XYZ file of C-alpha atoms in Angstrom:
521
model
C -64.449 245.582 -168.803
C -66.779 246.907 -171.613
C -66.762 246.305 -174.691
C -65.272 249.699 -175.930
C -62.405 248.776 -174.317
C -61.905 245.433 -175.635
C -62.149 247.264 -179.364
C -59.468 249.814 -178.160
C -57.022 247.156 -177.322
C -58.046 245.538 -180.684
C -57.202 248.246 -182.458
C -54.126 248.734 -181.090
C -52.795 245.335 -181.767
C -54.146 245.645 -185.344
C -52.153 249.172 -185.203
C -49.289 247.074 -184.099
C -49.453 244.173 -186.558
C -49.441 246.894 -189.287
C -45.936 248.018 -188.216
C -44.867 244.418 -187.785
C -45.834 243.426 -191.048
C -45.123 246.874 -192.772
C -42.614 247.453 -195.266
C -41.584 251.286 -195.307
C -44.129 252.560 -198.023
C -45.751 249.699 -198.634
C -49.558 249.197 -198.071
C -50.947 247.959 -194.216
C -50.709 244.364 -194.301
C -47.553 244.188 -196.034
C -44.679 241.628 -195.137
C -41.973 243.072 -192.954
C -38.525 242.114 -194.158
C -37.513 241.250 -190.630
C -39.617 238.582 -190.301
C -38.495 237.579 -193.623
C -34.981 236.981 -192.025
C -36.060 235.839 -189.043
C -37.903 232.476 -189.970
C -34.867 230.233 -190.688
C -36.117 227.433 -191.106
C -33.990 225.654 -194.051
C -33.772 222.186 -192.256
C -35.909 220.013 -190.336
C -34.541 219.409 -186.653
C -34.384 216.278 -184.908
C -36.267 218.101 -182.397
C -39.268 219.049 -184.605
C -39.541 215.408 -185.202
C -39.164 213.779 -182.424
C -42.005 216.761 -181.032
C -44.422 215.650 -183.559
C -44.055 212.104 -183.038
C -44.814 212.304 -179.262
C -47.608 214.797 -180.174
C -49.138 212.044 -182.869
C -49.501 209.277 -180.065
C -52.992 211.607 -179.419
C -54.257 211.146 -183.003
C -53.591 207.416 -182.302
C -55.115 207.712 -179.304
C -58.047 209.301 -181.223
C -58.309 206.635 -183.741
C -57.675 203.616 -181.514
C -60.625 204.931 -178.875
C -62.979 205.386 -181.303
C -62.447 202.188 -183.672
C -62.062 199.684 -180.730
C -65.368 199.987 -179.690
C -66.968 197.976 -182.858
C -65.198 194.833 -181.803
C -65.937 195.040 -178.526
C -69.454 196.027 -178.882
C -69.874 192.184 -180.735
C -67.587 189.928 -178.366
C -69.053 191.439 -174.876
C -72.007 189.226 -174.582
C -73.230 188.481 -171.146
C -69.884 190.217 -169.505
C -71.799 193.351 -168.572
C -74.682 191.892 -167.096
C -77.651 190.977 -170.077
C -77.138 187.932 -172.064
C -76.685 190.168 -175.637
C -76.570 194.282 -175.505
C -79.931 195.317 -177.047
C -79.648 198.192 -180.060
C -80.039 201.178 -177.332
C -77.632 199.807 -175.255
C -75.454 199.756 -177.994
C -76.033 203.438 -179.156
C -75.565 204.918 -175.458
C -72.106 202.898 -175.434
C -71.217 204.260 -178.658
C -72.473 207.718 -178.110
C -71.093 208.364 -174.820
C -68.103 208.753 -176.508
C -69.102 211.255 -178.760
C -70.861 213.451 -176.394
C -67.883 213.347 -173.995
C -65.666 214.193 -177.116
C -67.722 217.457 -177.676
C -67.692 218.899 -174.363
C -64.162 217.635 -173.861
C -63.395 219.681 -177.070
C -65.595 222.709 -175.783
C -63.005 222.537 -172.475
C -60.199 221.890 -174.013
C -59.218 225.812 -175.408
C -60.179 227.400 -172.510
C -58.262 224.587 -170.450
C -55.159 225.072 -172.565
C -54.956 229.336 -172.309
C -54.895 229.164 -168.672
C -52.031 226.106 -167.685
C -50.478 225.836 -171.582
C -51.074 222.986 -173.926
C -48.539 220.718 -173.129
C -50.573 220.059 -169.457
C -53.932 219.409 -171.298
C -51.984 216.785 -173.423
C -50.932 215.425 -170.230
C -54.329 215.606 -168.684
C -55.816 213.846 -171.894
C -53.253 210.822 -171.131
C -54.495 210.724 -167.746
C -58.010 210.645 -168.647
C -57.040 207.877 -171.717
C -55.655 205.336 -169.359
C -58.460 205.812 -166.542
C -60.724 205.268 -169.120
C -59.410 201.803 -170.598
C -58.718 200.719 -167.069
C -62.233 201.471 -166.313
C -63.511 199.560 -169.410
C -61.414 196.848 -168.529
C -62.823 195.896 -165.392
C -66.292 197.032 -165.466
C -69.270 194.450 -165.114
C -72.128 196.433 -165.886
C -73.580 198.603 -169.002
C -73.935 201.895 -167.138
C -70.299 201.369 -165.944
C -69.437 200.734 -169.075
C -71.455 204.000 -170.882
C -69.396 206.337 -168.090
C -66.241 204.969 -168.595
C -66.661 205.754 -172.977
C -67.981 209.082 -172.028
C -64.580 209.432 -170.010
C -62.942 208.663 -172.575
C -64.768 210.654 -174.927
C -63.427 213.650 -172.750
C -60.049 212.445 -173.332
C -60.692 212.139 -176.918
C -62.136 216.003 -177.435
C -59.388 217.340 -175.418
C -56.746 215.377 -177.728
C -58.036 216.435 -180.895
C -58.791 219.892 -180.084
C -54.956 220.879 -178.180
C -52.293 218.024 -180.186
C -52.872 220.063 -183.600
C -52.963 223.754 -181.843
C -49.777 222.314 -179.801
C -47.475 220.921 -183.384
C -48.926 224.177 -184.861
C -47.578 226.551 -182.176
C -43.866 224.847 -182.049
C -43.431 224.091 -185.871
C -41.500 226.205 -188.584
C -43.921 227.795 -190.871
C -42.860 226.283 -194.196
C -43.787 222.440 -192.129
C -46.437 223.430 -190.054
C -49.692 222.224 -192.305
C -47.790 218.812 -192.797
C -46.802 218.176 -189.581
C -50.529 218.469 -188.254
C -51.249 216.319 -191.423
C -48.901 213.634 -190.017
C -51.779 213.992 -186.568
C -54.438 213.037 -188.519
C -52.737 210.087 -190.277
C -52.241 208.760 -187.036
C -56.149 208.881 -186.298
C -56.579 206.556 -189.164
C -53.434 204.406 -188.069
C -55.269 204.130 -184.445
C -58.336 202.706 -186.104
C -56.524 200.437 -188.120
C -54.502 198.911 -185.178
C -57.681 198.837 -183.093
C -59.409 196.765 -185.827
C -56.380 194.064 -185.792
C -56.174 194.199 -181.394
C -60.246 193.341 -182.219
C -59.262 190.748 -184.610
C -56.274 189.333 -182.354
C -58.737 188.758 -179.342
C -61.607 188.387 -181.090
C -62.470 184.356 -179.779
C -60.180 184.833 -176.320
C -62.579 184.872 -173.390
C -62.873 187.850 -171.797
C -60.717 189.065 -175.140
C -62.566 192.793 -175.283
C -61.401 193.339 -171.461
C -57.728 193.862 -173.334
C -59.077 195.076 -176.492
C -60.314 198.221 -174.017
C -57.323 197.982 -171.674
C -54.809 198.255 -174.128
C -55.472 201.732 -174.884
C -53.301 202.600 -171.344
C -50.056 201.583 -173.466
C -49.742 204.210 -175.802
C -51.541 207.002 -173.426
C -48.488 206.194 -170.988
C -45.677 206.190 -173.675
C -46.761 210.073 -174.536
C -47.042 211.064 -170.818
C -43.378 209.871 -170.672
C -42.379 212.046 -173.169
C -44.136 214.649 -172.549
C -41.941 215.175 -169.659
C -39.169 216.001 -171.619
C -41.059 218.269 -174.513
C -41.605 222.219 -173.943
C -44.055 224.369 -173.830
C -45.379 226.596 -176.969
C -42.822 229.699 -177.319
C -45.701 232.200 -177.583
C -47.481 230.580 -174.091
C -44.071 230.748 -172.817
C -43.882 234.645 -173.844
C -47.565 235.084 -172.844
C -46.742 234.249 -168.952
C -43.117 236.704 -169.350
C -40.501 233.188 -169.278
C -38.470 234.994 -172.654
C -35.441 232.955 -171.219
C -37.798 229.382 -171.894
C -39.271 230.913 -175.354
C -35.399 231.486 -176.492
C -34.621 227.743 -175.620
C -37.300 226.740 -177.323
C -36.352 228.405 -180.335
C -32.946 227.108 -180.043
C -34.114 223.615 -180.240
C -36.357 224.005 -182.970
C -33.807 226.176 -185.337
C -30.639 224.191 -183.951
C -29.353 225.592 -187.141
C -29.372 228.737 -186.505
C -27.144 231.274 -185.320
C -27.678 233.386 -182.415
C -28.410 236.524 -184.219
C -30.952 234.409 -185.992
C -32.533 233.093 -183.022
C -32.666 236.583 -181.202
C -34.529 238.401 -184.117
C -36.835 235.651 -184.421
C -37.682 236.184 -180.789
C -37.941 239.674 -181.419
C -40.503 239.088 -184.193
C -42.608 236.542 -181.913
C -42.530 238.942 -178.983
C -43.961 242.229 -181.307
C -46.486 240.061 -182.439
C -48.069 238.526 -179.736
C -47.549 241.333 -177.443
C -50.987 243.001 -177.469
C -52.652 240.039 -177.645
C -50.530 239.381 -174.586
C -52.523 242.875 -173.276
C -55.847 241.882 -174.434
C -55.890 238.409 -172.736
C -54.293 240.071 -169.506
C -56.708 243.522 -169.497
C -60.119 241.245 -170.614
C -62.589 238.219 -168.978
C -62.852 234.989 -170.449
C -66.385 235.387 -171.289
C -64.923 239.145 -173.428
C -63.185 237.547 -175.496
C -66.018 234.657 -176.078
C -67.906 237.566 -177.035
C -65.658 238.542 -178.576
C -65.670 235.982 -181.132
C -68.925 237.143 -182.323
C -68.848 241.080 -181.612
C -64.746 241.440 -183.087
C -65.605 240.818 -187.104
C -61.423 239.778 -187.149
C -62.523 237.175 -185.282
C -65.592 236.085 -186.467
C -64.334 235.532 -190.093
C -61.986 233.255 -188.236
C -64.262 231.608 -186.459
C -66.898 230.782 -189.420
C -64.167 229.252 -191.509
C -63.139 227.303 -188.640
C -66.685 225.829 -187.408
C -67.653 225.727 -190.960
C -65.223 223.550 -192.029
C -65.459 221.296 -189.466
C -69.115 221.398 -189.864
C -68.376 220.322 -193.806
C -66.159 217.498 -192.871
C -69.055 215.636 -190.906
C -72.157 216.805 -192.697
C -70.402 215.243 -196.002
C -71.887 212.200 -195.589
C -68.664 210.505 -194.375
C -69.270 208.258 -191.458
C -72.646 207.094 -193.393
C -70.600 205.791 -196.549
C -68.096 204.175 -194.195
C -71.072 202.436 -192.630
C -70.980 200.839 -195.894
C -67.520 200.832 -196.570
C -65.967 200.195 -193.210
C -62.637 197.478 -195.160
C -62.718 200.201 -198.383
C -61.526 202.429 -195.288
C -58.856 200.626 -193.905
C -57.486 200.123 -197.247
C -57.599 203.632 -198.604
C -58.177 206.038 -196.069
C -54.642 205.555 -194.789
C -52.872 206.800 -197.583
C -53.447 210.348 -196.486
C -50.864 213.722 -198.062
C -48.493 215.168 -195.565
C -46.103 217.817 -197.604
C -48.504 218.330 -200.481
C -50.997 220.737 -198.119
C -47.882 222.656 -197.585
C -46.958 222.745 -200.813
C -50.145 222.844 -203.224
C -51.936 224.781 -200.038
C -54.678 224.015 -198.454
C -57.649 226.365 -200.206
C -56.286 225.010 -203.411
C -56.571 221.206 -202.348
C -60.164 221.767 -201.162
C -61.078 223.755 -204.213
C -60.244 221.149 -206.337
C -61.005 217.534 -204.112
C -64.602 218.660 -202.786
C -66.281 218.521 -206.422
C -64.564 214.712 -206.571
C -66.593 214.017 -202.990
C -69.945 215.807 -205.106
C -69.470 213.508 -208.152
C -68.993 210.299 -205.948
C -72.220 211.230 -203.749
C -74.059 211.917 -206.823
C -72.585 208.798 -208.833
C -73.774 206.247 -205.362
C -77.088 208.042 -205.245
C -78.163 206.941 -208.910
C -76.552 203.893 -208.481
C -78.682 203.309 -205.261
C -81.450 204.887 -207.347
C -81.763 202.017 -210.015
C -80.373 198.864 -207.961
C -82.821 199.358 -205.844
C -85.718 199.673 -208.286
C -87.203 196.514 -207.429
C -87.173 196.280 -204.012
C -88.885 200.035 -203.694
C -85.607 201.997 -202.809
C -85.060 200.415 -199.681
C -82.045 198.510 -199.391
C -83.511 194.226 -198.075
C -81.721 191.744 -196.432
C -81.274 188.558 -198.428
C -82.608 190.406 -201.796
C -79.724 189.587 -205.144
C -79.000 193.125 -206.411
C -77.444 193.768 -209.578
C -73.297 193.422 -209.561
C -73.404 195.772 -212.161
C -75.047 198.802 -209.700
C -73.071 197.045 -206.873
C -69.937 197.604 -208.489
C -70.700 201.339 -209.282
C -71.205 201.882 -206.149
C -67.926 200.398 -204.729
C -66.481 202.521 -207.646
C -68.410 205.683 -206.146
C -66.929 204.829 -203.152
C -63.209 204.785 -204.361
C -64.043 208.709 -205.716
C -65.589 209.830 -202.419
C -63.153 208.357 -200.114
C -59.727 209.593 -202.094
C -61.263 212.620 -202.526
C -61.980 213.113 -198.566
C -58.673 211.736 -198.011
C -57.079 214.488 -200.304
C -58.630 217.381 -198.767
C -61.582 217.371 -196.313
C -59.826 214.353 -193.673
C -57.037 217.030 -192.932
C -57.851 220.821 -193.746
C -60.169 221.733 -191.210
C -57.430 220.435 -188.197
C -55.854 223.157 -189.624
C -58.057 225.161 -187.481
C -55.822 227.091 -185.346
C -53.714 229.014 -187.152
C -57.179 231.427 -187.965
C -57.022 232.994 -184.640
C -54.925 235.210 -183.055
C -53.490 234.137 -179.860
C -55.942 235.817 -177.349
C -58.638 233.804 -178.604
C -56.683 231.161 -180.377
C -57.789 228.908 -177.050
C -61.719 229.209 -177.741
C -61.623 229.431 -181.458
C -60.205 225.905 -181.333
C -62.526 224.928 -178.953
C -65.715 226.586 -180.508
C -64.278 224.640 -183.739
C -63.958 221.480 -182.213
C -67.076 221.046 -180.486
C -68.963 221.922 -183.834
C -67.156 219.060 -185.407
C -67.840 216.827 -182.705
C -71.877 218.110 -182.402
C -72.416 217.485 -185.848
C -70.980 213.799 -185.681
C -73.086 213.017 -182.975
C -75.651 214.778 -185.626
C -75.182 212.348 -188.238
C -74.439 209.123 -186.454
C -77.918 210.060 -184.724
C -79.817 210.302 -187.875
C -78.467 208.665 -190.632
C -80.316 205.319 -190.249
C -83.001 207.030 -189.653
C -82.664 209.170 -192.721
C -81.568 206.367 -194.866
C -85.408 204.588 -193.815
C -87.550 208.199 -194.432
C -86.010 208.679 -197.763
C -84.150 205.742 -199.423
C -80.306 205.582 -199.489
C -80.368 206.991 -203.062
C -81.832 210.546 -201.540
C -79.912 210.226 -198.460
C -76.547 209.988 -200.493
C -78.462 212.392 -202.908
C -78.888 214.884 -199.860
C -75.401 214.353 -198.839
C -74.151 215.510 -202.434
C -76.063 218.516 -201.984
C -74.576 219.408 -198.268
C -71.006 218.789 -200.085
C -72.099 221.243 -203.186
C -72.839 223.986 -200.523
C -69.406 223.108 -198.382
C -67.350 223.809 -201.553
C -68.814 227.266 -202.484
C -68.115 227.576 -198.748
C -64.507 226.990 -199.482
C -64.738 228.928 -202.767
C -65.535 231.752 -201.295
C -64.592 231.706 -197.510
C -61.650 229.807 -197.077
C -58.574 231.844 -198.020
C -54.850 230.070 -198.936
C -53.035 230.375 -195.439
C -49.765 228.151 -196.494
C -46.384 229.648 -195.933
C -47.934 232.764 -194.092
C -47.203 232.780 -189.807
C -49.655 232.285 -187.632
C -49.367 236.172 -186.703
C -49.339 237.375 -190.047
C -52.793 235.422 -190.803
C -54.587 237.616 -188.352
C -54.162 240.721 -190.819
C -55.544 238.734 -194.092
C -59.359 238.997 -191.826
C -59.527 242.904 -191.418
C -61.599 243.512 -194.526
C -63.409 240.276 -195.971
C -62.542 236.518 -195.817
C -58.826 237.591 -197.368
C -58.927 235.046 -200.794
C -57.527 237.545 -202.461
C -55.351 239.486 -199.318
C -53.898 236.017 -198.545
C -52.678 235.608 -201.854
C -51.457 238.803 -201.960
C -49.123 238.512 -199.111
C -47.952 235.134 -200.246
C -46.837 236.560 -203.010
C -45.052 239.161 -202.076
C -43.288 237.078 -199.084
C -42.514 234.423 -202.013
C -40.901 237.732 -203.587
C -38.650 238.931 -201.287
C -37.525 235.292 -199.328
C -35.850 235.136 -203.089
C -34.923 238.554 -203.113
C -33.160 237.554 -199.555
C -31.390 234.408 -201.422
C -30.011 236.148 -203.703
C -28.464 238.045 -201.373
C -27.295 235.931 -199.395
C -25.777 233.609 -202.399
C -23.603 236.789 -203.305
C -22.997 237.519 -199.782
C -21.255 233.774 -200.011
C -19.818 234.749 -203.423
């Protein structure tokens, strides 16, 4: 296939968005009334619930993997062989993780357009509890290093498919919380992993379970998985419409069937050339595509460059700092508010709070450290005063993360269109994932080349650039469908096309309640 040909098909599905998304009249782009009608989505199933829970179990999963490894790393001692792990032992342990995470992540899109995502979740449990069993009975380091880059697979498939998967099955009005909900659960699988270290912490042999516990909850959400469906629109992409209308029966058990039918109707018009791209183009098109399509590439620099912004921040150095302050605040993350406020307006106002809290820790670094020549010394009294400026710092950075930057950029795949929804995610995972390893390579070394004060200092200045990024990239994508953001990318970065739509859809869902309220009258 050339490339002509992948631009003709792309410009028929933009030709068929427009009349999707048309009102008679109205300018391209505009919101159809059908799909007005169609997206009943008034209550909040059972079903959607008990979906996101079993889909959450991965950002536990997540959390757990990646915490656990801190309190095992301290309680191994001669298990694996030496009599104590030297430093670069330690680092290939910890880092095997990460490097399996990014090229799990990489996978993990492609992966998930070819078998659907519900199979990669699966896959990702399968690859969890292989992992901890491997931990859990290995005797030497090498063992050890391949079973945390297994699980460093599972890891990057998890947190690449379990947000695309919620995103693709929930109601539009929940679907930015319910991912939220994912990422809380990464935090509450780090907590739980420090209290399993805790729990075994002086039993002998104590990290064996520490490792091997991770099977539990890996098992639990390959159980359910069993019973869970596939995404309507993979469903629809491989021609099962009888599976997609189940699907949407469960999810809108609300609904009537009128309801249900034009809602399918909607879904099917919309995804049906991208249907026709994936089926008439390679794989390694529509990768190029991502570059070559500018639709796409909008997408795809918001995506990476958001998930480059939530690791270049600084925020894995601070918590090397903070690791408690962590525990203690980063769980107390928003789930309906980044529905409601929306997300460009949460990062718009949170990443200047992450700027000032940088800033405020450098110059408190800055002067504490005064008399010991900027470096930071072991057994040297610093100042309370500084100290507790910096914990204060801390507080700023970490809400302000929390607020915005910790869940935004999971909101990845609802930027791409479902033809390349699959590698966007992917491309936009494994940039998050190379730029941790990025960090937790350097920062030690950074902090020794130019002082913690310029490190944080330099970190300030990475956050400044990530928020004119969001001020003028990142468009508001709340309440819209993941079909009708493809059409806010045809000209620019949509800010103001976004907000345009939003508005008008705001406009005429009231214009529809009023109708119906008289209807009932």
């Amino acid at each position: 296939m050339t490339q002509s040909f992948f631009d003709e098909k792309r410009q028929v599905k933009d030709h068929t968005q427009d009349e999707l998304y048309e009102t008679r009249g109205n300018d391209a782009g505009d919101v159809s009334q059908y799909a007005i009608v169609a997206e009943v989505e008034k209550h909040t199933t059972w079903f959607v619930w008990l979906l996101v829970a079993c889909c959450t179990i991965s950002g536990l999963l997540f959390g757990y993997d990646t915490g656990v490894i801190s309190g095992t790393l301290v309680t191994i001692n001669g298990d694996l062989g030496p009599a104590q792990l030297s430093d670069g032992q330690k680092e290939f342990i910890t880092s095997a993780t990460t490097l399996g995470a990014l090229l799990g992540g990489l996978a993990a899109g492609a992966m998930s357009d070819w078998t659907g995502r519900r199979p990669v979740l699966g896959i990702a449990d399968i690859i969890f509890i292989g992992g901890a069993l491997g931990q859990a009975v290995c005797h030497t380091v090498w063992s050890m290093i391949g079973c945390r880059f297994l699980i460093g697979i599972g890891v990057g498939l998890a947190s690449c498919i379990a947000p695309l998967y919620i995103q693709e099955l929930s109601p539009t009005r929940l679907r930015g919380r319910m991912v939220v909900l994912n990422v809380v659960m990464i935090t509450f699988g780090q907590v739980v992993a420090y209290g399993i270290d805790a729990g075994f912490a002086n039993v002998s042999g104590g990290w064996r379970w520490m490792v091997g516990l991770g099977t539990v909850p890996a098992g639990i959400q390959l159980i359910f998985l069993t019973f869970l469906p596939e995404s309507p629109r993979i469903l629809i992409r491989k021609g099962n419409i009888e599976a997609a209308h189940r699907v949407l029966e469960r999810v809108y058990s609300q609904a009537t069937a009128e309801q249900i039918d034009l809602q399918l109707q909607v879904l099917r018009a919309s995804v049906q050339q991208s249907i026709d791209i994936a089926n008439s183009t390679t794989f390694f098109e529509r990768f190029n595509s991502m570059i070559t399509i500018p639709v796409n590439r909008r997408a795809l620099i918001i995506g990476c460059g958001m998930q480059a912004f939530q690791q270049l921040c600084g925020f894995n150095t601070l918590m090397y700092y903070s690791a408690s302050l962590f525990q203690e605040i980063g769980f107390n993350q928003p789930t309906a508010y980044i529905d409601i406020v929306g997300r460009r307006r949460i990062m718009v106002f949170s990443a200047p709070g992450m700027v000032f809290g940088l800033t405020l820790a450098s110059i408190a670094f800055h002067y504490m450290t005064l008399h010991t020549g900027g470096d930071l010394v072991d057994g040297v009294s610093y100042s309370r005063s500084w100290s507790a400026i910096i914990l204060l710092s801390m507080i700023i950075f970490v809400a302000s993360y929390a607020t915005g930057l910790g869940n935004v950029p999971w909101q990845q795949g609802e930027l791409f269109g479902l033809e390349v929804r699959g590698i966007g995610t992917s491309l936009s995972t494994a940039t998050n994932w190379a730029s941790n390893l990025l960090i937790g390579s350097t920062y030690l070394s950074l902090m020794a080349k130019i002082t913690p004060a310029g490190a944080f200092g330099f970190y300030a200045g990475l956050c400044l650039l990530g928020w004119l990024f969001c001020l003028f990239c990142f468009p508001e994508i709340a309440g819209l469908s993941l079909e009708e953001v493809q059409s806010i990318f045809r000209d620019g970065f949509g800010i103001r096309e976004s907000q345009r739509m939003r508005n008008q859809k705001r406009e005429m869902r009231m214009q529809q309640d009023i109708k119906a309220q008289r209807g009932d009258a």
